[in-house]
Short mmCIF file of C-alpha atoms and ligand atoms in Angstrom, two decimals:
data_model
loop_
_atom_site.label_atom_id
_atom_site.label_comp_id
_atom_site.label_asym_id
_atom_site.label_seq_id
_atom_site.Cartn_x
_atom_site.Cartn_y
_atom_site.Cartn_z
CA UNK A 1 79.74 -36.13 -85.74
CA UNK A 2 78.20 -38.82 -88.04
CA UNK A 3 79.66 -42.21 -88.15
CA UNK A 4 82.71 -41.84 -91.05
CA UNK A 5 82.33 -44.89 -93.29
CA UNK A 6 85.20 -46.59 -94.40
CA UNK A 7 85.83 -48.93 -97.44
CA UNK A 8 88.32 -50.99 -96.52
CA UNK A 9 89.70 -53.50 -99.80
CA UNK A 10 92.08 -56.46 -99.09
CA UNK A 11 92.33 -60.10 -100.54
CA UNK A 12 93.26 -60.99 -97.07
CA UNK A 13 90.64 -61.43 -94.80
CA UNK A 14 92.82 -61.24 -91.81
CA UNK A 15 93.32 -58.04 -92.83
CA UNK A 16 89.94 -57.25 -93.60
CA UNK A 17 89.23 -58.63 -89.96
CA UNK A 18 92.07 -56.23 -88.11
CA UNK A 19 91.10 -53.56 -90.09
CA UNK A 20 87.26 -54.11 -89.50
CA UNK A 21 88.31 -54.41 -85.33
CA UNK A 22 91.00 -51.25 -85.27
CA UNK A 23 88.43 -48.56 -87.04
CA UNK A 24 85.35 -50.63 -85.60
CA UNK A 25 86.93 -49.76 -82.67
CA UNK A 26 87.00 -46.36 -83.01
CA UNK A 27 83.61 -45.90 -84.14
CA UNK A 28 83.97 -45.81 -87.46
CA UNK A 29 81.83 -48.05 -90.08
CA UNK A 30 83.30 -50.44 -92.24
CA UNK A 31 82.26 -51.89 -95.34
CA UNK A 32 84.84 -54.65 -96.13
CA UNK A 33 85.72 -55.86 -100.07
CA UNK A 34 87.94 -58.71 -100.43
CA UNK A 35 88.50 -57.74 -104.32
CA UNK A 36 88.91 -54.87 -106.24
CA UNK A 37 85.71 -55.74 -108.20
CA UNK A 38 83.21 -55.42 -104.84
CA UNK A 39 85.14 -53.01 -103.79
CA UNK A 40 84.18 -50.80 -106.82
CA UNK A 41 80.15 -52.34 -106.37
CA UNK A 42 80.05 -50.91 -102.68
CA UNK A 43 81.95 -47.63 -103.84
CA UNK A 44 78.38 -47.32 -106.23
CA UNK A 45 76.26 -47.90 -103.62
CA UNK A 46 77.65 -46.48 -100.50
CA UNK A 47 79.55 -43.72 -100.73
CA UNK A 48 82.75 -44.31 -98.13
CA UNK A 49 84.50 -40.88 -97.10
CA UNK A 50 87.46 -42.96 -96.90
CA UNK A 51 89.11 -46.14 -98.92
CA UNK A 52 91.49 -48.06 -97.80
CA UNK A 53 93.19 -49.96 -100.63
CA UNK A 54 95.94 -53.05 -100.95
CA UNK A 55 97.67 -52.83 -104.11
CA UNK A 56 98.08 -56.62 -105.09
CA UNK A 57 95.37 -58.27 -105.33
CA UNK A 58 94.09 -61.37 -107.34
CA UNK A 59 92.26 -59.96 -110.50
CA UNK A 60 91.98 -56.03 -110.12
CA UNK A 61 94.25 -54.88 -108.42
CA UNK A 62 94.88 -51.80 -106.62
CA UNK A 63 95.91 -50.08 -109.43
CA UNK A 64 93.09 -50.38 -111.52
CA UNK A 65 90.63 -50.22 -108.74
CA UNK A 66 92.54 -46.60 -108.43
CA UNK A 67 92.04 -45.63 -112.56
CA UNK A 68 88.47 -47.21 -112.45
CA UNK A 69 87.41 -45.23 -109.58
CA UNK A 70 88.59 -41.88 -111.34
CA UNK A 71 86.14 -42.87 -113.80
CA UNK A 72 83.38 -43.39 -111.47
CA UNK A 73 81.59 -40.19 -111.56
CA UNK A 74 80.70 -39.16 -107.69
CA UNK A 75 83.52 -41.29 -106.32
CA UNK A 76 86.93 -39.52 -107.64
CA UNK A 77 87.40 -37.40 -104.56
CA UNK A 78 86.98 -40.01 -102.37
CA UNK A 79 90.14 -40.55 -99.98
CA UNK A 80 92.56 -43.23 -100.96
CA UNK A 81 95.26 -44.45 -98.34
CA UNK A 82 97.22 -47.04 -99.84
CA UNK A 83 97.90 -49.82 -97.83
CA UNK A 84 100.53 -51.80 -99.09
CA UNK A 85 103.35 -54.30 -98.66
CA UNK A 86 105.24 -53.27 -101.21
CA UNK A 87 108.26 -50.93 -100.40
CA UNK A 88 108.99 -50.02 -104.28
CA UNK A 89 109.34 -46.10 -104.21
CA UNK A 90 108.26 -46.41 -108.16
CA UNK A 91 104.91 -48.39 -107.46
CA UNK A 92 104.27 -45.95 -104.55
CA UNK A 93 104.77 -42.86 -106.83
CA UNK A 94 102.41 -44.48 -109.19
CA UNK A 95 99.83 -45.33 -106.53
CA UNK A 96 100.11 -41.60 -105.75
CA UNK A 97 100.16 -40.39 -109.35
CA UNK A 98 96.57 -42.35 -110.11
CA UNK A 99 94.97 -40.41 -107.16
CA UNK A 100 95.53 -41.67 -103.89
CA UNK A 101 96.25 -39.63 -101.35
CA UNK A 102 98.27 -40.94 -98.54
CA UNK A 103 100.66 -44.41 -98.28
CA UNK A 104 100.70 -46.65 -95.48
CA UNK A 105 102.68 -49.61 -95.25
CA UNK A 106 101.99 -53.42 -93.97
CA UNK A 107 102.45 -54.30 -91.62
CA UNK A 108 100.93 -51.12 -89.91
CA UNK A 109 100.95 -49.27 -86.66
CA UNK A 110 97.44 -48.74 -85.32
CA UNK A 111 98.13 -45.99 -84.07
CA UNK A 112 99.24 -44.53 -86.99
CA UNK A 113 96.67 -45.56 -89.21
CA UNK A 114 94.08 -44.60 -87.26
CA UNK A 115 96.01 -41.04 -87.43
CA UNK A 116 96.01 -40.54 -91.28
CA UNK A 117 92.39 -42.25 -91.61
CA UNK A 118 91.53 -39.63 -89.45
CA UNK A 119 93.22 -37.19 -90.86
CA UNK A 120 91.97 -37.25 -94.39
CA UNK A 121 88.16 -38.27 -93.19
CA UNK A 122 88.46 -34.99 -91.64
CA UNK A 123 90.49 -33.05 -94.70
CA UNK A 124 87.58 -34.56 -96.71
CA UNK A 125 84.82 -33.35 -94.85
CA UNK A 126 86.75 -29.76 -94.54
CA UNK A 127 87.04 -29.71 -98.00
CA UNK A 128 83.84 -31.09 -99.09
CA UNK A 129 82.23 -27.87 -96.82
CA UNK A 130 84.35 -25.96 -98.31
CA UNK A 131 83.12 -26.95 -101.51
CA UNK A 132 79.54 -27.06 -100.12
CA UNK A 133 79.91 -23.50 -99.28
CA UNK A 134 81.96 -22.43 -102.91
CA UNK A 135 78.95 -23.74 -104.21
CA UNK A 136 76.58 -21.61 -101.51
CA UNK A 137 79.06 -18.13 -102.39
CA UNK A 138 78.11 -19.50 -106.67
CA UNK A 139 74.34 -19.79 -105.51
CA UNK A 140 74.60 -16.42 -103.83
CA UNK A 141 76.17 -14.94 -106.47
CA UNK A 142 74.05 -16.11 -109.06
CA UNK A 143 71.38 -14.53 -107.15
CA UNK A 144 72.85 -11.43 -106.50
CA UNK A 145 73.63 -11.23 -110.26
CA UNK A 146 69.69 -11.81 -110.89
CA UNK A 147 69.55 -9.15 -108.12
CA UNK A 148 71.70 -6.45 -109.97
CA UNK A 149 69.88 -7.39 -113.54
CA UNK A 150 65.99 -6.96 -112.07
CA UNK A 151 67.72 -3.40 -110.48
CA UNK A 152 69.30 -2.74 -113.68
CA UNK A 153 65.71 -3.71 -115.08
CA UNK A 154 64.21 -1.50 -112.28
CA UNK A 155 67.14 1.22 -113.18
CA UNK A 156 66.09 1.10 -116.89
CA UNK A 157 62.08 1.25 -115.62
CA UNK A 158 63.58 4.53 -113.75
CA UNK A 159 65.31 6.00 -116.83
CA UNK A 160 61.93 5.07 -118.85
CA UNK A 161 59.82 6.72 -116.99
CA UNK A 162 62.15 9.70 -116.84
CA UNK A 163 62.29 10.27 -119.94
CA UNK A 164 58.47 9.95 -120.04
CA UNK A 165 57.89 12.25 -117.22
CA UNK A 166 60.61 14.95 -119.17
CA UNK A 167 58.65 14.04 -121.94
CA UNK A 168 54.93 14.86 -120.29
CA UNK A 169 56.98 18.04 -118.45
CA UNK A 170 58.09 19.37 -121.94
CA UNK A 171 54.05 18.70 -123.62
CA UNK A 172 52.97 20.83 -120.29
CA UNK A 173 55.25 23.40 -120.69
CA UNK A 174 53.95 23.54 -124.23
CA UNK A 175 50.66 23.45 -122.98
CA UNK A 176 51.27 26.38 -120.43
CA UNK A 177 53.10 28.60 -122.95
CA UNK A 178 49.88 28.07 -125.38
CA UNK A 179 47.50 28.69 -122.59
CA UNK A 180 49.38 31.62 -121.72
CA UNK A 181 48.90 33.10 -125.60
CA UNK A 182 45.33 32.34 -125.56
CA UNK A 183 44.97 34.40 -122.34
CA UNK A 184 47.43 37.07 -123.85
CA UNK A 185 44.80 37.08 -126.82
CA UNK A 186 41.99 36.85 -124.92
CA UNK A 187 43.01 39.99 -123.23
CA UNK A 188 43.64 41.20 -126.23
CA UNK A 189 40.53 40.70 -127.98
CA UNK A 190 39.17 41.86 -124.52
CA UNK A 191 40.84 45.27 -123.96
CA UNK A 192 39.65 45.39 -128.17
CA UNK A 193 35.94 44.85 -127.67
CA UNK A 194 36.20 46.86 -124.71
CA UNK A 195 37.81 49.86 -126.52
CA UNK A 196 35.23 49.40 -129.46
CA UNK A 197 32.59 49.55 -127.59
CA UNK A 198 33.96 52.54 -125.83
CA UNK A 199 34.40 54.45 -129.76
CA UNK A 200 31.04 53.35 -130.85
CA UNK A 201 29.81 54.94 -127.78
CA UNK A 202 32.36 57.70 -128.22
CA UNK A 203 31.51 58.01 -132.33
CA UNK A 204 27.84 58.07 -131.92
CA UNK A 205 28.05 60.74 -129.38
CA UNK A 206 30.39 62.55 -132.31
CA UNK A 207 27.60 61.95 -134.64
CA UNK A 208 25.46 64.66 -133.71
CA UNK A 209 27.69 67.68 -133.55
CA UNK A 210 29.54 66.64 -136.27
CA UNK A 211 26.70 66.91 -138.63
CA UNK A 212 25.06 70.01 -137.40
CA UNK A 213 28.86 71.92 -137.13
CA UNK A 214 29.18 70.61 -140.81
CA UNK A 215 26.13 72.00 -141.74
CA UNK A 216 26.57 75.02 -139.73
CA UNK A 217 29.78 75.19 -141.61
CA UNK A 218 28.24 75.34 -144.97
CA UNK A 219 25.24 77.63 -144.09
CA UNK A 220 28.72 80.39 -142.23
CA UNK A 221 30.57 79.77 -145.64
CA UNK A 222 27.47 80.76 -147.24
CA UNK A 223 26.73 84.12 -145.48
CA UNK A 224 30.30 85.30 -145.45
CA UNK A 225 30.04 84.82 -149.35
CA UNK A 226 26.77 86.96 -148.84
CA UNK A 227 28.62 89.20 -146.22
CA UNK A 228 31.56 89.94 -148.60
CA UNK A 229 29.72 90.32 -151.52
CA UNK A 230 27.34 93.01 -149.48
CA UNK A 231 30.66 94.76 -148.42
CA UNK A 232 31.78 94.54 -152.34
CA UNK A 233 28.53 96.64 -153.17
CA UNK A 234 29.37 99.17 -150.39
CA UNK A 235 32.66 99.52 -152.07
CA UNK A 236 31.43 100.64 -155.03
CA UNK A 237 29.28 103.06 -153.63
CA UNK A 238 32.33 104.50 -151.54
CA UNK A 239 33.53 105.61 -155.39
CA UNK A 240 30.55 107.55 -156.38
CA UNK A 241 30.56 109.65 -152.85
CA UNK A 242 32.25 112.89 -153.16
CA UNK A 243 30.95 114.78 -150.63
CA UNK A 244 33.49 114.64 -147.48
CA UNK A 245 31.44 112.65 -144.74
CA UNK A 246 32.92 111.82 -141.36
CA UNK A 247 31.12 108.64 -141.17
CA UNK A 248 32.80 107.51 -144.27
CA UNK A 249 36.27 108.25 -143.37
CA UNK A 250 35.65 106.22 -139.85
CA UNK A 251 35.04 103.24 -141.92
CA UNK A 252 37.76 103.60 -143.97
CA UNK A 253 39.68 103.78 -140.71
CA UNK A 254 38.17 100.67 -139.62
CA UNK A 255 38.96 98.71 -142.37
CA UNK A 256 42.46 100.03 -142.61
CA UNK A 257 42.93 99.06 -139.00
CA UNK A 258 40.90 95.67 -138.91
CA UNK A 259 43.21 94.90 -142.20
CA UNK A 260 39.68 93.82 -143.98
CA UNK A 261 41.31 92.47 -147.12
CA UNK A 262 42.96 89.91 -144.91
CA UNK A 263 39.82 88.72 -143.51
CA UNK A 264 38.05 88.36 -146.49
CA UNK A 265 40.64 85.81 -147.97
CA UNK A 266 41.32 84.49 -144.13
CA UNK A 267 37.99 83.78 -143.50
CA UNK A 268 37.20 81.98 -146.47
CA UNK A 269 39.92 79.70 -145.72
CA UNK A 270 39.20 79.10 -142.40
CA UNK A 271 35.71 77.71 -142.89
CA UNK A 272 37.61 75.77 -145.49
CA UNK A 273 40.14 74.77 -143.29
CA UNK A 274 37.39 73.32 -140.85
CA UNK A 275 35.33 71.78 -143.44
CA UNK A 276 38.39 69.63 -143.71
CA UNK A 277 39.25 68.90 -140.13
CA UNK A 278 35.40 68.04 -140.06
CA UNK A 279 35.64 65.70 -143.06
CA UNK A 280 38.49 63.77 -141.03
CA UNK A 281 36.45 63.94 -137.98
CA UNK A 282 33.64 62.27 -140.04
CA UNK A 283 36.11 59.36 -141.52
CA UNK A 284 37.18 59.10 -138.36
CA UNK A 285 34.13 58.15 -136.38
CA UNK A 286 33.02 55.94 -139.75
CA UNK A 287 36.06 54.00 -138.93
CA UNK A 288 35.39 53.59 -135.56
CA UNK A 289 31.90 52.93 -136.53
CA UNK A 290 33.22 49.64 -138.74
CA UNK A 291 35.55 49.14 -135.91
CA UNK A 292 33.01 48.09 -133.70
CA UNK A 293 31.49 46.66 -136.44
CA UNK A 294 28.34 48.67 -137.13
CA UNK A 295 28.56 48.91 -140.68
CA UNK A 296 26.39 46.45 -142.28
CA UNK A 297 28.19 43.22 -144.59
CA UNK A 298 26.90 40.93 -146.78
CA UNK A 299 28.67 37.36 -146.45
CA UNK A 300 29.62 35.89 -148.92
CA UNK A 301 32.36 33.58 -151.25
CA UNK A 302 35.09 36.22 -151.70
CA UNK A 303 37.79 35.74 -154.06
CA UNK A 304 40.63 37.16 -152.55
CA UNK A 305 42.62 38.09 -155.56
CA UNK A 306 40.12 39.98 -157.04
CA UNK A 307 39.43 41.98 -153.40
CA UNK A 308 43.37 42.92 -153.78
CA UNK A 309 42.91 44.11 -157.30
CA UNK A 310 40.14 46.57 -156.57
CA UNK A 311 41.76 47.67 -153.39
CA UNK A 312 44.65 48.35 -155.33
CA UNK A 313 42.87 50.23 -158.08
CA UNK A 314 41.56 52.81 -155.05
CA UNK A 315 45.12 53.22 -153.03
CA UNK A 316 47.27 53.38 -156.71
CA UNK A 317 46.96 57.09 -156.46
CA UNK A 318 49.05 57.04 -152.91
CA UNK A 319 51.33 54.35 -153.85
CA UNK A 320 52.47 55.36 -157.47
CA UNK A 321 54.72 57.74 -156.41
CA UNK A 322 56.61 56.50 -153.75
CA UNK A 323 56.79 52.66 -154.84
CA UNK A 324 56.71 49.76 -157.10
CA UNK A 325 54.36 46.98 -156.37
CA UNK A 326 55.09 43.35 -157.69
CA UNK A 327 52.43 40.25 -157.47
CA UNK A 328 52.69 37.16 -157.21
CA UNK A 329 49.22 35.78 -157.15
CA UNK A 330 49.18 31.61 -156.32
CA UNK A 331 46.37 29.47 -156.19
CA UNK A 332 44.25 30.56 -153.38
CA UNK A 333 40.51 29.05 -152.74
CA UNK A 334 37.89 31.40 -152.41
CA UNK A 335 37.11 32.23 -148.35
CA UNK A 336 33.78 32.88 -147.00
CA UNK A 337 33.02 36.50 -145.68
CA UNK A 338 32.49 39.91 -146.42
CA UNK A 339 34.26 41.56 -149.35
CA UNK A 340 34.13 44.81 -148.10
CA UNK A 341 35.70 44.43 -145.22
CA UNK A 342 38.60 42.14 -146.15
CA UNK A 343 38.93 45.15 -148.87
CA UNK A 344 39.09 47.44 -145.83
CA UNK A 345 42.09 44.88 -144.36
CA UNK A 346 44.01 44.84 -147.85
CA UNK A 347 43.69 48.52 -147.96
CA UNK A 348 44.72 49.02 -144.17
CA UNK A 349 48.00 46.98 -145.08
CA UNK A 350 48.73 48.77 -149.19
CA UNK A 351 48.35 51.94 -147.10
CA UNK A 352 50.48 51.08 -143.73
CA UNK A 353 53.19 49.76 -146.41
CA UNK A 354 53.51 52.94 -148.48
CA UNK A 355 53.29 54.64 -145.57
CA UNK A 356 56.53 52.94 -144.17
CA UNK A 357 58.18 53.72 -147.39
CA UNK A 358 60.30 56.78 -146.31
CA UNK A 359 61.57 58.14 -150.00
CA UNK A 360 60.96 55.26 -152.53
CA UNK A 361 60.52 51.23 -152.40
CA UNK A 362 58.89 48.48 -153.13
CA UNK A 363 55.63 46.28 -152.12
CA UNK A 364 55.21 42.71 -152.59
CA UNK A 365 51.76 41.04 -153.02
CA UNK A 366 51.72 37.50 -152.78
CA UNK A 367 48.77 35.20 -152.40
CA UNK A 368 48.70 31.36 -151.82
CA UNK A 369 46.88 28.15 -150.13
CA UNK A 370 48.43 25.52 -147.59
CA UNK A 371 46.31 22.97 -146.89
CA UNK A 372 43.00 24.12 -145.80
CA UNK A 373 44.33 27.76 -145.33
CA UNK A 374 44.79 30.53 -148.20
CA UNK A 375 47.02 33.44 -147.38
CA UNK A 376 47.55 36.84 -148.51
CA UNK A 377 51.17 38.52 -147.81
CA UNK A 378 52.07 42.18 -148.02
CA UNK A 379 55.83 42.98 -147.68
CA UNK A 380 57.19 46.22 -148.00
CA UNK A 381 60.90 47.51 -148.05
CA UNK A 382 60.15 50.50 -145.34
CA UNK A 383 61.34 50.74 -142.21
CA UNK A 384 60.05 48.14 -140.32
CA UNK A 385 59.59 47.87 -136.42
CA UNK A 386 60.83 47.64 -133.67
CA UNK A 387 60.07 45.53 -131.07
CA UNK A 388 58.48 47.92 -129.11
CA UNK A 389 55.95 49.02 -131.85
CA UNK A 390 55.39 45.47 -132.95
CA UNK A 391 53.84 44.76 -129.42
CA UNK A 392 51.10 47.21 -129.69
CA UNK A 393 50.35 47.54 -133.49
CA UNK A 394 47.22 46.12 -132.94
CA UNK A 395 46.13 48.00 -130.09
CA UNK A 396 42.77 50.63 -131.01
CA UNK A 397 44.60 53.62 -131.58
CA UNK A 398 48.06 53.46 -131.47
CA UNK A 399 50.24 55.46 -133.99
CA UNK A 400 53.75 56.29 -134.31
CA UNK A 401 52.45 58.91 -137.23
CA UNK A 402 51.82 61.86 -136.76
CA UNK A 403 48.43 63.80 -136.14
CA UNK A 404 46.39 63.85 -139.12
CA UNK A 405 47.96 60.73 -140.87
CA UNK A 406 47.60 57.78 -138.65
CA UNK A 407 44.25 57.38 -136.39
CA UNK A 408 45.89 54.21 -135.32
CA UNK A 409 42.75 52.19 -136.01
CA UNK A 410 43.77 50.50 -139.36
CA UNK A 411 45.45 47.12 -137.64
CA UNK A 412 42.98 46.96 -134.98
CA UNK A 413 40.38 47.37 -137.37
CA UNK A 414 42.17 44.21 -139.14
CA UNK A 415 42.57 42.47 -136.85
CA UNK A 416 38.76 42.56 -135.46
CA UNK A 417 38.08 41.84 -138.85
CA UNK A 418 40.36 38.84 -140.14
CA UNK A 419 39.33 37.58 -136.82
CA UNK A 420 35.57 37.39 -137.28
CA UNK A 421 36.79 35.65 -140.73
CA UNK A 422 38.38 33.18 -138.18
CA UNK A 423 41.58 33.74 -139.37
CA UNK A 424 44.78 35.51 -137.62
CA UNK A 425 47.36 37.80 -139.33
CA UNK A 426 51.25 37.18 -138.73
CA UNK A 427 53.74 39.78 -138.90
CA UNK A 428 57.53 40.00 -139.48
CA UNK A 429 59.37 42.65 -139.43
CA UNK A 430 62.83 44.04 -139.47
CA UNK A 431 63.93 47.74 -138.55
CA UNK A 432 64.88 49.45 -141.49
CA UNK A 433 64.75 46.68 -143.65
CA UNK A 434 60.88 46.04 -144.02
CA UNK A 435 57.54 44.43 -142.92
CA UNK A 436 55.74 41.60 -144.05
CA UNK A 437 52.18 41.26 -142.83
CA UNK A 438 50.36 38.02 -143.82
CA UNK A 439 46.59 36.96 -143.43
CA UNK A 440 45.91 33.64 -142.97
CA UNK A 441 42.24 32.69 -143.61
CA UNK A 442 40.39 29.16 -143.73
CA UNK A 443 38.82 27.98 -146.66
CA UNK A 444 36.19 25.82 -145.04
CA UNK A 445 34.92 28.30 -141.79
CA UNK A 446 32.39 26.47 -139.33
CA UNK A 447 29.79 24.98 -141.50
CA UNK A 448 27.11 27.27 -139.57
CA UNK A 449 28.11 30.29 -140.96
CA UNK A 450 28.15 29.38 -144.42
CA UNK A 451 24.82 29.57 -147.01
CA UNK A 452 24.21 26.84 -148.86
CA UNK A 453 26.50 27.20 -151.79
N1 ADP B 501 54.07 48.11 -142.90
C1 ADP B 501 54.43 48.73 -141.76
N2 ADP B 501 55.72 49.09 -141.56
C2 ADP B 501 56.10 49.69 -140.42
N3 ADP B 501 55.27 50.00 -139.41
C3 ADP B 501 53.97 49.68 -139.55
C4 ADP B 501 53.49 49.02 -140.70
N4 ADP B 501 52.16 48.84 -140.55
C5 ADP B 501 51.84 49.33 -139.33
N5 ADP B 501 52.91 49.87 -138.74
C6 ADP B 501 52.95 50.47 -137.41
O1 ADP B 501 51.75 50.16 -136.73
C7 ADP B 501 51.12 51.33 -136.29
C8 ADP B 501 49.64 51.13 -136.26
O2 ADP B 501 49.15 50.99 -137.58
P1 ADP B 501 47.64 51.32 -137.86
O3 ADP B 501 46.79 50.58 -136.86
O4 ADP B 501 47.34 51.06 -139.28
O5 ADP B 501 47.50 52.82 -137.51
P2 ADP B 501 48.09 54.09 -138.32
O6 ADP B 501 48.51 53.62 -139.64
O7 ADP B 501 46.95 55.02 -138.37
O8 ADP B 501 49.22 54.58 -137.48
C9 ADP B 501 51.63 52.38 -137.24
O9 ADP B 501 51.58 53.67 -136.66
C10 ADP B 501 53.06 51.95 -137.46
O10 ADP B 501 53.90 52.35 -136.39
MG1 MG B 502 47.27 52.53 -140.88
#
């Protein structure tokens, strides 16, 4: 262990000199102060782990040296063993109360001062390890708390970046779902283009027969007029024959039995009859035929308004009866395409609406811009859809009406159409409540489709 050093203070320099021989002795080191003054000098320089102090001294005495050294800063927990004369419990309570630690009186055992110097050298190196390693634990701590705040740190890094990666999870998932229309309306547009092309093939073949069973038609309604009116003229020479004849009561037979009045007002109506069907044949295949987009269209700045007005002016004759129709016409810029066929899409929708209309209702016409998009909405108050039917409205031929009303090509149709117009048409609908179809349409469409205005 390192050589304890040991201030010993004492006007006396006997004293000094025994004290300086007994802890000499026993290895320890001695500085020796024969006044209370050097004794507080070498407490400044050298830092004893041990005083040992007389209380009556010339000048300071013990006493003071005691308050002084409280003041000292560094030197208040150094060890002070009185060593005193003076047998006065009082003074020896008051050496005690200023600080010191221990009491031993003159004239002293050696023995037993060498015990307590030991003693309290040793308590104060115990305690100041102790307090050596209090202050380790505080360094420790400290880190440890610098520890906990960087992992808080880290902690609050983690929650950062999860809330960025839920974040980039949630823009992905949006992504996907997005994705996942466009392919949905790719294979849409797909399964559309697919099926047109399949009716244009389908409506050209039609083409031909159509026209020469239409004329055919025409030419048969032409000779059974010619037929019946021959028959007519053999009629009224039946009346002028008198004479019995066989062959004259055979055909009076056959048309008895063949029930030729019948057939003469049958027939008539049947080639009637198919004149029709063929006339909704032919409409037919022209839809198909703008379906896939044959028909030829001039482009150009179409006010939308004025396409509902003259749409409506055609389809008032079906919608009169069964409905009112209200307007409410908004600002709405003019949109560049072809008038005809966004005519076509208005009347698709007047028509689908009354159509909807079981006894009697309403239609609503509303027209309006949002930013760089104008829109055209057609609600009516028939009896909606379900969710079913709303999924494949827009498929090429699909009808809920029944054969000879719907051809189920009047949404598709739309749809090819407002899309070529790069717009997109929204639906709502409610069952039994009502639709509302609306067409969304851009004002400005790519700049190299446009003429020079
Ligand atoms: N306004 C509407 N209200 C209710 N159902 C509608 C409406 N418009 C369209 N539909 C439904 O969409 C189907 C397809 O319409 P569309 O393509 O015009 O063919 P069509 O009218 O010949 O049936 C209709 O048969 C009908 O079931
Ligand atoms: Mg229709």
């Amino acid at each position: 262990m390192k050589q304890a050093t040991v201030l010993a203070v004492d006007d006396t320099l006997e004293s000094l000199q025994l004290l300086t021989d007994i802890l000499g002795s026993e290895g320890y080191r001695v500085l020796p102060a024969d006044s209370g003054e050097l004794a507080l000098e070498s407490v400044v320089h050298t830092r004893p782990q041990l005083i040992l102090l007389d209380l009556r001294m010339p000048g300071m005495d013990g006493f003071e040296v005691l308050r002084r050294l409280k003041e000292l800063p560094g030197s208040r927990d150094i060890p002070v063993i009185i060593l005193s004369a003076v047998t006065d419990a009082e003074q020896r309570v008051e050496g005690l109360r200023l600080g010191a630690m221990d009491f031993v009186s003159k004239p002293f055992q050696r023995d037993e001062l060498l015990a307590r110097v030991k003693t309290h050298v040793e308590l104060d190196l115990a305690r100041r390890r102790l307090e050596q390693q209090a202050s380790d634990l505080q360094d420790t701590n400290a880190r440890l708390e610098i520890e906990i705040a960087e992992r808080r740190l880290a902690q609050g890094d983690m929650q950062r970046l999860t809330i960025y990666l839920q974040q980039a999870n949630e823009s992905l998932t949006r992504a996907k779902a997005a994705a996942e229309q466009a392919h949905q309306q790719l294979l849409q547009s797909d399964k559309m283009a697919s099926m047109g092309h399949l009716a244009a093939g389908v409506a050209h073949e039609l083409n031909n027969p159509i026209s020469f069973v239409a004329s055919n038609l025409g030419v048969l309604g032409q000779y059974l007029d010619d037929i019946f009116a021959i028959t007519a003229a053999y009629q009224n020479a039946e009346d002028c024959m008198t004479q019995p004849c066989a062959a004259l009561d055979a055909v009076f037979q056959l048309k008895e039995d063949k029930d030729f009045d019948f057939i003469q007002t049958d027939a008539r109506q049947l080639v009637q009859e198919s004149q029709e069907g063929l006339e909704r044949v032919t409409t037919i295949v022209r839809n198909i035929k703008n379906f896939s987009r044959t028909g030829d269209t001039t482009w150009t700045w179409v006010d939308l308004r004025a396409g509902l007005e003259s749409t409506l002016n055609i389809v008032w004759n079906e919608l009169k009866y069964k409905c009112t129709v209200t307007k409410d016409y908004g600002e709405a810029a003019p949109v560049w395409g072809a008038a005809s066929q966004l005519n076509q899409v208005f009347l698709n929708l007047l028509v689908n609406a009354a159509q909807a209309i079981p006894d009697r209702g309403s239609i609503h016409i509303a027209t309006g811009q949002r930013g760089a998009e104008v829109f055209v909405a057609i609600s009516d108050t028939g009896q909606g859809m379900d969710a079913e039917t709303l999924a494949r409205i827009f498929e090429p031929f699909y009808t809920t009406k029944p054969v000879g009303q719907g051809t189920g090509l009047g949404l598709s149709l739309s749809h090819e159409i407002i899309q070529a117009h790069h717009g997109r048409i929204m639906v709502d609908s409610v069952p039994a409540q009502g639709s509302t179809f609306t067409l969304w349409l851009p004002t400005h469409p790519p700049a190299s489709e446009t003429a020079p205005a």
